[in-house]
PDB file of C-alpha atoms in Angstrom:
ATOM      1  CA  UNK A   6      37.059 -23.098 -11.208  1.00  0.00           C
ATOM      2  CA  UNK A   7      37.052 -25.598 -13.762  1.00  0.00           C
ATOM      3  CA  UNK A   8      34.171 -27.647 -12.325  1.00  0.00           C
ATOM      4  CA  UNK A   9      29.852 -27.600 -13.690  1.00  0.00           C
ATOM      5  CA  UNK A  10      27.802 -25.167 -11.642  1.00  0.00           C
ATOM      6  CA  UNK A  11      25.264 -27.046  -9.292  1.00  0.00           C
ATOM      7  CA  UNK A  12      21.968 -26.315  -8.932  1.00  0.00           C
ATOM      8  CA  UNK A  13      19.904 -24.435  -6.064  1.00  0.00           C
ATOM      9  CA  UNK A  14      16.388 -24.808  -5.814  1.00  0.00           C
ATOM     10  CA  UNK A  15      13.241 -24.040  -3.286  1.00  0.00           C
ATOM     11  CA  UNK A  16      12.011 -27.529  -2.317  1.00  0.00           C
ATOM     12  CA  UNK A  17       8.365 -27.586  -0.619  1.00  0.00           C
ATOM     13  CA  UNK A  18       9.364 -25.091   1.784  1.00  0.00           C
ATOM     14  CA  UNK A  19      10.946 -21.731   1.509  1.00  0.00           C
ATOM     15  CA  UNK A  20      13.304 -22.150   4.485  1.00  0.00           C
ATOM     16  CA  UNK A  21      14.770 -25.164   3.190  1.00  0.00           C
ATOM     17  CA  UNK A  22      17.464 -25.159  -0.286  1.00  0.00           C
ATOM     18  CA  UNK A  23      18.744 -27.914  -2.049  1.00  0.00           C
ATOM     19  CA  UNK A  24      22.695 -28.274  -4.204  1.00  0.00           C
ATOM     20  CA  UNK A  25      23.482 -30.840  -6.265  1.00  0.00           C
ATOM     21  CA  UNK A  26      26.258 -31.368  -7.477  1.00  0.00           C
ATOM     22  CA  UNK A  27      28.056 -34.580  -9.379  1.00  0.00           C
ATOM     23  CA  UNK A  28      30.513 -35.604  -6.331  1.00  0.00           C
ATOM     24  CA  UNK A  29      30.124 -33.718  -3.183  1.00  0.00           C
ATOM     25  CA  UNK A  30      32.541 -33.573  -0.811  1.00  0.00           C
ATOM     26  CA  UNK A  31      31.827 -30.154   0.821  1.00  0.00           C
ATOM     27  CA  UNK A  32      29.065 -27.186   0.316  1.00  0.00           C
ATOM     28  CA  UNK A  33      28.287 -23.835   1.248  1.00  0.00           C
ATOM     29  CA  UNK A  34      25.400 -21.836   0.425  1.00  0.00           C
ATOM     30  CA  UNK A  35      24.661 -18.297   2.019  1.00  0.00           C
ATOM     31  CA  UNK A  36      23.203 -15.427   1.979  1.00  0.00           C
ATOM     32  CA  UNK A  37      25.264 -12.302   0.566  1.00  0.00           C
ATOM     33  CA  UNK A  38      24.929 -10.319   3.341  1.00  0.00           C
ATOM     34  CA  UNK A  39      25.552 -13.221   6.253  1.00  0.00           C
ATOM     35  CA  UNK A  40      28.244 -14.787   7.372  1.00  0.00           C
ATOM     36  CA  UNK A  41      27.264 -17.530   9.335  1.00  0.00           C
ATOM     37  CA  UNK A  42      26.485 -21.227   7.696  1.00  0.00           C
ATOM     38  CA  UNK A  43      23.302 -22.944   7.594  1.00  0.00           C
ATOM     39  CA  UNK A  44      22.671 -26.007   8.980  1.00  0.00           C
ATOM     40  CA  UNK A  45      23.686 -28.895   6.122  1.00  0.00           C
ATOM     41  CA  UNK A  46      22.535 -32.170   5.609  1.00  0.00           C
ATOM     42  CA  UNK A  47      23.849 -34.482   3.230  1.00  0.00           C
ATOM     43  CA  UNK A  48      22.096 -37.162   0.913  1.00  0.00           C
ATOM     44  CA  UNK A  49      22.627 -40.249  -0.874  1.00  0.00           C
ATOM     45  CA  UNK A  50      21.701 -38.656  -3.808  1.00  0.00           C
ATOM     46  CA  UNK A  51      24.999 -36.164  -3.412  1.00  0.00           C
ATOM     47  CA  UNK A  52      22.342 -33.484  -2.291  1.00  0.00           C
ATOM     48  CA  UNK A  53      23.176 -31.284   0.233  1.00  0.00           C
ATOM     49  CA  UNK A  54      19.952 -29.296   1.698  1.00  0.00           C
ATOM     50  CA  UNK A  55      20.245 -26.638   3.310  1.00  0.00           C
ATOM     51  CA  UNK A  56      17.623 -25.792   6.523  1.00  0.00           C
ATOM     52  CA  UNK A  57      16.819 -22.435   8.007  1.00  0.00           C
ATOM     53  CA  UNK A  58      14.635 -23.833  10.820  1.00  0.00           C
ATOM     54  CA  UNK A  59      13.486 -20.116  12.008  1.00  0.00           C
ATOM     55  CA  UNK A  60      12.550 -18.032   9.106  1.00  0.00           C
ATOM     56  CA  UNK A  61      13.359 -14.374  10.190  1.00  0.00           C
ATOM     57  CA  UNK A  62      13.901 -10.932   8.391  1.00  0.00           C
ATOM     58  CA  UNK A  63      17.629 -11.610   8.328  1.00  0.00           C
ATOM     59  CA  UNK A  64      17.566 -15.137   6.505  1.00  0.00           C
ATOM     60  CA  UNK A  65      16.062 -12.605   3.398  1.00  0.00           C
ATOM     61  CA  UNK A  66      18.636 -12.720   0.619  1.00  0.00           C
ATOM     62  CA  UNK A  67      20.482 -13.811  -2.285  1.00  0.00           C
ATOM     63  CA  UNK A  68      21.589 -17.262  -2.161  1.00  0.00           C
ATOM     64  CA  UNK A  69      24.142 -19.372  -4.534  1.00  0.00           C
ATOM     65  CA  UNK A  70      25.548 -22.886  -3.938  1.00  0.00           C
ATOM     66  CA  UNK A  71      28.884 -24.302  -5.176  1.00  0.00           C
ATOM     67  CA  UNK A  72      30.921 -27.367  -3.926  1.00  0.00           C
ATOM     68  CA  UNK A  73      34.618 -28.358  -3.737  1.00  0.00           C
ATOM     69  CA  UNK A  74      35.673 -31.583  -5.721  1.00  0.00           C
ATOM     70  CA  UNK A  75      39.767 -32.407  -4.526  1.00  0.00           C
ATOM     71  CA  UNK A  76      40.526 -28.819  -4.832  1.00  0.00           C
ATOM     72  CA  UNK A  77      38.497 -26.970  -6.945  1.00  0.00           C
ATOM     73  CA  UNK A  78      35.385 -25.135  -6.869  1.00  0.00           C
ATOM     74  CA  UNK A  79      32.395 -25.499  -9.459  1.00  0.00           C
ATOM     75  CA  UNK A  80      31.363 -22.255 -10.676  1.00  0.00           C
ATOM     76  CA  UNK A  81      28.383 -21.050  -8.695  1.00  0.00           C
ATOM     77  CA  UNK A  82      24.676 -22.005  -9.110  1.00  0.00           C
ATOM     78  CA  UNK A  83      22.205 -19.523 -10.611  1.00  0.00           C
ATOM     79  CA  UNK A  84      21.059 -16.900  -7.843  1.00  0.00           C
ATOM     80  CA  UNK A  85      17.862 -17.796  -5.660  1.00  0.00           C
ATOM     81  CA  UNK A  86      16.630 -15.010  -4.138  1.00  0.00           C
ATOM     82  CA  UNK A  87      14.395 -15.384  -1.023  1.00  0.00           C
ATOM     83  CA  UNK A  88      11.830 -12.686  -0.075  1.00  0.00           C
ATOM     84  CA  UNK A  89      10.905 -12.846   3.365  1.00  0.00           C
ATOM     85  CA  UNK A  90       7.366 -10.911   4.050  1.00  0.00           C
ATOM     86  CA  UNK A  91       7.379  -8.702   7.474  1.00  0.00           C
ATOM     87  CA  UNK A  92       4.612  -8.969   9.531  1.00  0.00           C
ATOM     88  CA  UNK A  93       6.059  -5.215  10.966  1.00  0.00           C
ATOM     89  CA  UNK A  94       5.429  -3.392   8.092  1.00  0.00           C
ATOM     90  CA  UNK A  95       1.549  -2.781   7.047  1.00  0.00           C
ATOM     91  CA  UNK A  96      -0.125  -3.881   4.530  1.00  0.00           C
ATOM     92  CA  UNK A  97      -0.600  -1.821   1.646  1.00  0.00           C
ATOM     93  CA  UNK A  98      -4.233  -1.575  -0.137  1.00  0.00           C
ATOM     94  CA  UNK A  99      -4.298  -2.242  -4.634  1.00  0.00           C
ATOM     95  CA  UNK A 100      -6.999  -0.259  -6.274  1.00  0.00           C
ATOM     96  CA  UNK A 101      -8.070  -0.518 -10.447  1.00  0.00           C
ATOM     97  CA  UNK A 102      -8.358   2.855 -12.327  1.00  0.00           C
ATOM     98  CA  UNK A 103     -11.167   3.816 -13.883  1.00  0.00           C
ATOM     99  CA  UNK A 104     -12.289   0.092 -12.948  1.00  0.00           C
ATOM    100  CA  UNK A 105     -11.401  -3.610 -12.418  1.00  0.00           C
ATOM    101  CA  UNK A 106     -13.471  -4.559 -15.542  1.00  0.00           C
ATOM    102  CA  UNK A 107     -11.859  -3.863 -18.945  1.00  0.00           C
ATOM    103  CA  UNK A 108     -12.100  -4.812 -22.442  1.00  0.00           C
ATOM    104  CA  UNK A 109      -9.331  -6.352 -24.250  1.00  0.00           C
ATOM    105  CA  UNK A 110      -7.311  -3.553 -26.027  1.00  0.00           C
ATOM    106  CA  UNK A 111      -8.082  -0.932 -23.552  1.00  0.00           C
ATOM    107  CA  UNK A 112      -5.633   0.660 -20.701  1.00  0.00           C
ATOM    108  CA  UNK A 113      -6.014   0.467 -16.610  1.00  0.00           C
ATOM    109  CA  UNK A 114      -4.139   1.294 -14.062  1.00  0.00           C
ATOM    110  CA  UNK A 115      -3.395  -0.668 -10.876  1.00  0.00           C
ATOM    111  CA  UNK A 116      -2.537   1.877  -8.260  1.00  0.00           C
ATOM    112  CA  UNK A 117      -0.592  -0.030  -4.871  1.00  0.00           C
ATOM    113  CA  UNK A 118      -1.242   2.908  -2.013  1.00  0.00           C
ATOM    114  CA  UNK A 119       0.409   2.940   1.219  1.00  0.00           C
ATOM    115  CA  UNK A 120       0.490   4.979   4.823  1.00  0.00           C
ATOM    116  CA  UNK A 121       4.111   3.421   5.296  1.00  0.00           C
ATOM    117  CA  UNK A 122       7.155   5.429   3.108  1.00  0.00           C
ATOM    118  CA  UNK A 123       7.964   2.191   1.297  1.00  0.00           C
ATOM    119  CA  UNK A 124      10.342   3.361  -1.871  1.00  0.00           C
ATOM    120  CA  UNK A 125       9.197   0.680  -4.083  1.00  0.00           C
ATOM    121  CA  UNK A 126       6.472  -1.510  -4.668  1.00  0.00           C
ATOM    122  CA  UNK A 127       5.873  -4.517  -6.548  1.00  0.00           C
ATOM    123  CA  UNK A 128       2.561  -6.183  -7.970  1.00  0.00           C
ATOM    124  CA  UNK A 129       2.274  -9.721  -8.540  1.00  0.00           C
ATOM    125  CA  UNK A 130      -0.553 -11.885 -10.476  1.00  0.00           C
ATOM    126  CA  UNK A 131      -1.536 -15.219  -8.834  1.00  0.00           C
ATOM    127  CA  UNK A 132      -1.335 -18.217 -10.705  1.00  0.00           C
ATOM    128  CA  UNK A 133       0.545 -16.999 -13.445  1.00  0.00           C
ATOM    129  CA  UNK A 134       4.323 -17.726 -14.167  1.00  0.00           C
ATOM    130  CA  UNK A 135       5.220 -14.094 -14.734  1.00  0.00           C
ATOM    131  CA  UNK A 136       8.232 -11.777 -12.956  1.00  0.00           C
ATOM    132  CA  UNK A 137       6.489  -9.233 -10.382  1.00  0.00           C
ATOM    133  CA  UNK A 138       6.448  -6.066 -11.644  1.00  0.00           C
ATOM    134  CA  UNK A 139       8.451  -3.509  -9.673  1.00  0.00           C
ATOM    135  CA  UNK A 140       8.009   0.362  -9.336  1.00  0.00           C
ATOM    136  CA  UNK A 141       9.741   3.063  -7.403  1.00  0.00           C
ATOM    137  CA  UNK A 142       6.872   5.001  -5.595  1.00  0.00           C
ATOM    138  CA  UNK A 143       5.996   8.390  -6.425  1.00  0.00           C
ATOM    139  CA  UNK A 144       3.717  10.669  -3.095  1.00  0.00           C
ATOM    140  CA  UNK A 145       0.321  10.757  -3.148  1.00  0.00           C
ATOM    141  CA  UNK A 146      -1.466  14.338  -1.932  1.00  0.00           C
ATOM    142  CA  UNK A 147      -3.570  12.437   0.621  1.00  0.00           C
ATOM    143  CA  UNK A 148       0.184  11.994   2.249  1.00  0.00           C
ATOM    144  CA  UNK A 149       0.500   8.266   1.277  1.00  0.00           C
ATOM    145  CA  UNK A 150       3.005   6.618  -1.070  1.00  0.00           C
ATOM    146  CA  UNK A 151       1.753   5.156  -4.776  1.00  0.00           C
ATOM    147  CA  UNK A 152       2.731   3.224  -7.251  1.00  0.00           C
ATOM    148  CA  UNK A 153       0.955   3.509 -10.709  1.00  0.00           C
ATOM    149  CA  UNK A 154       1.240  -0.223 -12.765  1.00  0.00           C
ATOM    150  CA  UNK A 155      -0.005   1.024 -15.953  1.00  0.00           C
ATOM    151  CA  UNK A 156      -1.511  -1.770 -18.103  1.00  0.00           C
ATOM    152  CA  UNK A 157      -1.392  -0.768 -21.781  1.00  0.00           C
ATOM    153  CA  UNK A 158      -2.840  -2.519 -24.158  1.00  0.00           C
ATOM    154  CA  UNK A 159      -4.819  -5.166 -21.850  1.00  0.00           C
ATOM    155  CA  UNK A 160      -4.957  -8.520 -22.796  1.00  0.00           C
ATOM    156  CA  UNK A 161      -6.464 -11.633 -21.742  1.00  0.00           C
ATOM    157  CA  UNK A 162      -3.512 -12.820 -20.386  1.00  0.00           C
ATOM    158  CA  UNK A 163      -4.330  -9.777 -17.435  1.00  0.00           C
ATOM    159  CA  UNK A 164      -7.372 -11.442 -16.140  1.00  0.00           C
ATOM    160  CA  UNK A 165      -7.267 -13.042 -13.018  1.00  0.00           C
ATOM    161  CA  UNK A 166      -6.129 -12.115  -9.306  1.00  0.00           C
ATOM    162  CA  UNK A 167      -3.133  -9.284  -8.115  1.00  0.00           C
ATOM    163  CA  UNK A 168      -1.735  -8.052  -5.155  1.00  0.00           C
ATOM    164  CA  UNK A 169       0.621  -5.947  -4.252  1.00  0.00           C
ATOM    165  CA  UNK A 170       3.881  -5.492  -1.499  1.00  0.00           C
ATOM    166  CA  UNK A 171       5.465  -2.401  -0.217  1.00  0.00           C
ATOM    167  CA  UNK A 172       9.186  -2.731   0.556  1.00  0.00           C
ATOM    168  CA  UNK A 173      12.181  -0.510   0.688  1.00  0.00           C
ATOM    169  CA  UNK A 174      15.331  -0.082  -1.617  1.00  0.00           C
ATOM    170  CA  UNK A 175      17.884  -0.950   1.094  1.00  0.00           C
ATOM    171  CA  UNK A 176      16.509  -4.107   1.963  1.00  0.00           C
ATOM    172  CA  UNK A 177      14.906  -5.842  -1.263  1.00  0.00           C
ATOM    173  CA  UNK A 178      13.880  -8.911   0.050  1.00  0.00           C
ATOM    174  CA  UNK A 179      11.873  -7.694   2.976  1.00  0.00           C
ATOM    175  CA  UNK A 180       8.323  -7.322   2.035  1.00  0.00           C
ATOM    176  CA  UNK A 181       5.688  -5.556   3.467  1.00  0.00           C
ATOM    177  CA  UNK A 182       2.432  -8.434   3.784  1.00  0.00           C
ATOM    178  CA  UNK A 183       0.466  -8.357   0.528  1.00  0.00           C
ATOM    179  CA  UNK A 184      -2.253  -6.204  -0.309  1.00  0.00           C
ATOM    180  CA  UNK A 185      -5.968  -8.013  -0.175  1.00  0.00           C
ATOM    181  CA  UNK A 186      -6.402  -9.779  -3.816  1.00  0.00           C
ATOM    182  CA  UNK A 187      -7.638  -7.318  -6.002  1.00  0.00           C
ATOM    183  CA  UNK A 188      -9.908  -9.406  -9.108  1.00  0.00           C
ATOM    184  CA  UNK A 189      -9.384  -8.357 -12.870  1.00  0.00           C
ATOM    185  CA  UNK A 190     -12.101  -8.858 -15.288  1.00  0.00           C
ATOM    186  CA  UNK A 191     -11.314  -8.579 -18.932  1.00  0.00           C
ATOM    187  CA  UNK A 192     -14.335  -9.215 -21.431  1.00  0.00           C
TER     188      UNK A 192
END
């Protein structure tokens, strides 16, 4: 595997993925867990995208891309993973403790609360170019699940809008639907 890794990349949609390598003359890109193909289409640019025309539970995944030049493979492309949200599992509600308002320097906690048994749950801030934050869920006595995103110290770079997704540790990439926006205020 002598050969430059191509790249994969999410083009305007999520169902559709993109390889490009320097000479093309065959691709495959698929999920770890599946084992059939999707469909390919090939460009004049030496692109090959990739279309998942019905975007389902099982399309969730990990997804590389290599090609074959005469007869050897490029190394494979950095991992894309795509999250798929379930409209089967329920949403789960985000909360702020003591408060959504803070001041700079102090500590909150965002607490992501669901009826469903999810094992983990992950909070994400829109707008910003930050990795999701990711917590296994602990019980809650009122019989839900929790998960307790402790903020310590807050900074400015907190304020804005969060949600949160319920999913469960055997299947990653399956989120619940997100949690209604939940507003931060830091001043």
């Amino acid at each position: 595997m002598g050969t430059n890794a191509p790249s994969l990349g999410a083009f305007c949609s999520v169902s559709t993925r993109g390889c490009e390598p320097t000479r093309v003359q065959r691709s495959t890109c698929a999920p770890r867990t599946r084992a059939e193909s999707p469909e390919i289409t090939r460009t004049p640019s030496h692109k090959a995208k990739f279309s998942v025309t019905y975007l389902a539970e099982q399309q969730a995944g990990i997804y590389r891309c290599l090609y074959l030049i005469s007869s050897d493979w490029s190394e494979p492309s950095d991992p894309l993973e795509l999250v798929v949200v379930s409209g089967s599992y329920s949403k789960p509600s985000l909360s702020a403790l003591p408060s959504p308002v803070v001041t700079p320097g102090g500590t909150m906690t965002l607490q992501c609360a669901s009826g469903q048994r999810f094992d983990r749950m992950v909070l994400t801030q829109q707008g910003e170019d930050t990795s999701p934050w990711t917590l296994d869920t602990q019980p809650h006595p009122s019989g839900q699940v929790q998960a307790l995103f402790r903020v310590d110290p807050v900074t400015p770079n907190h304020r804005g809008m969060f949600r949160c997704h319920g999913y469960y540790s055997d299947r990653p990439q399956v989120w619940s639907p997100p949690s209604e926006s939940l507003e931060l205020l830091v001043s």
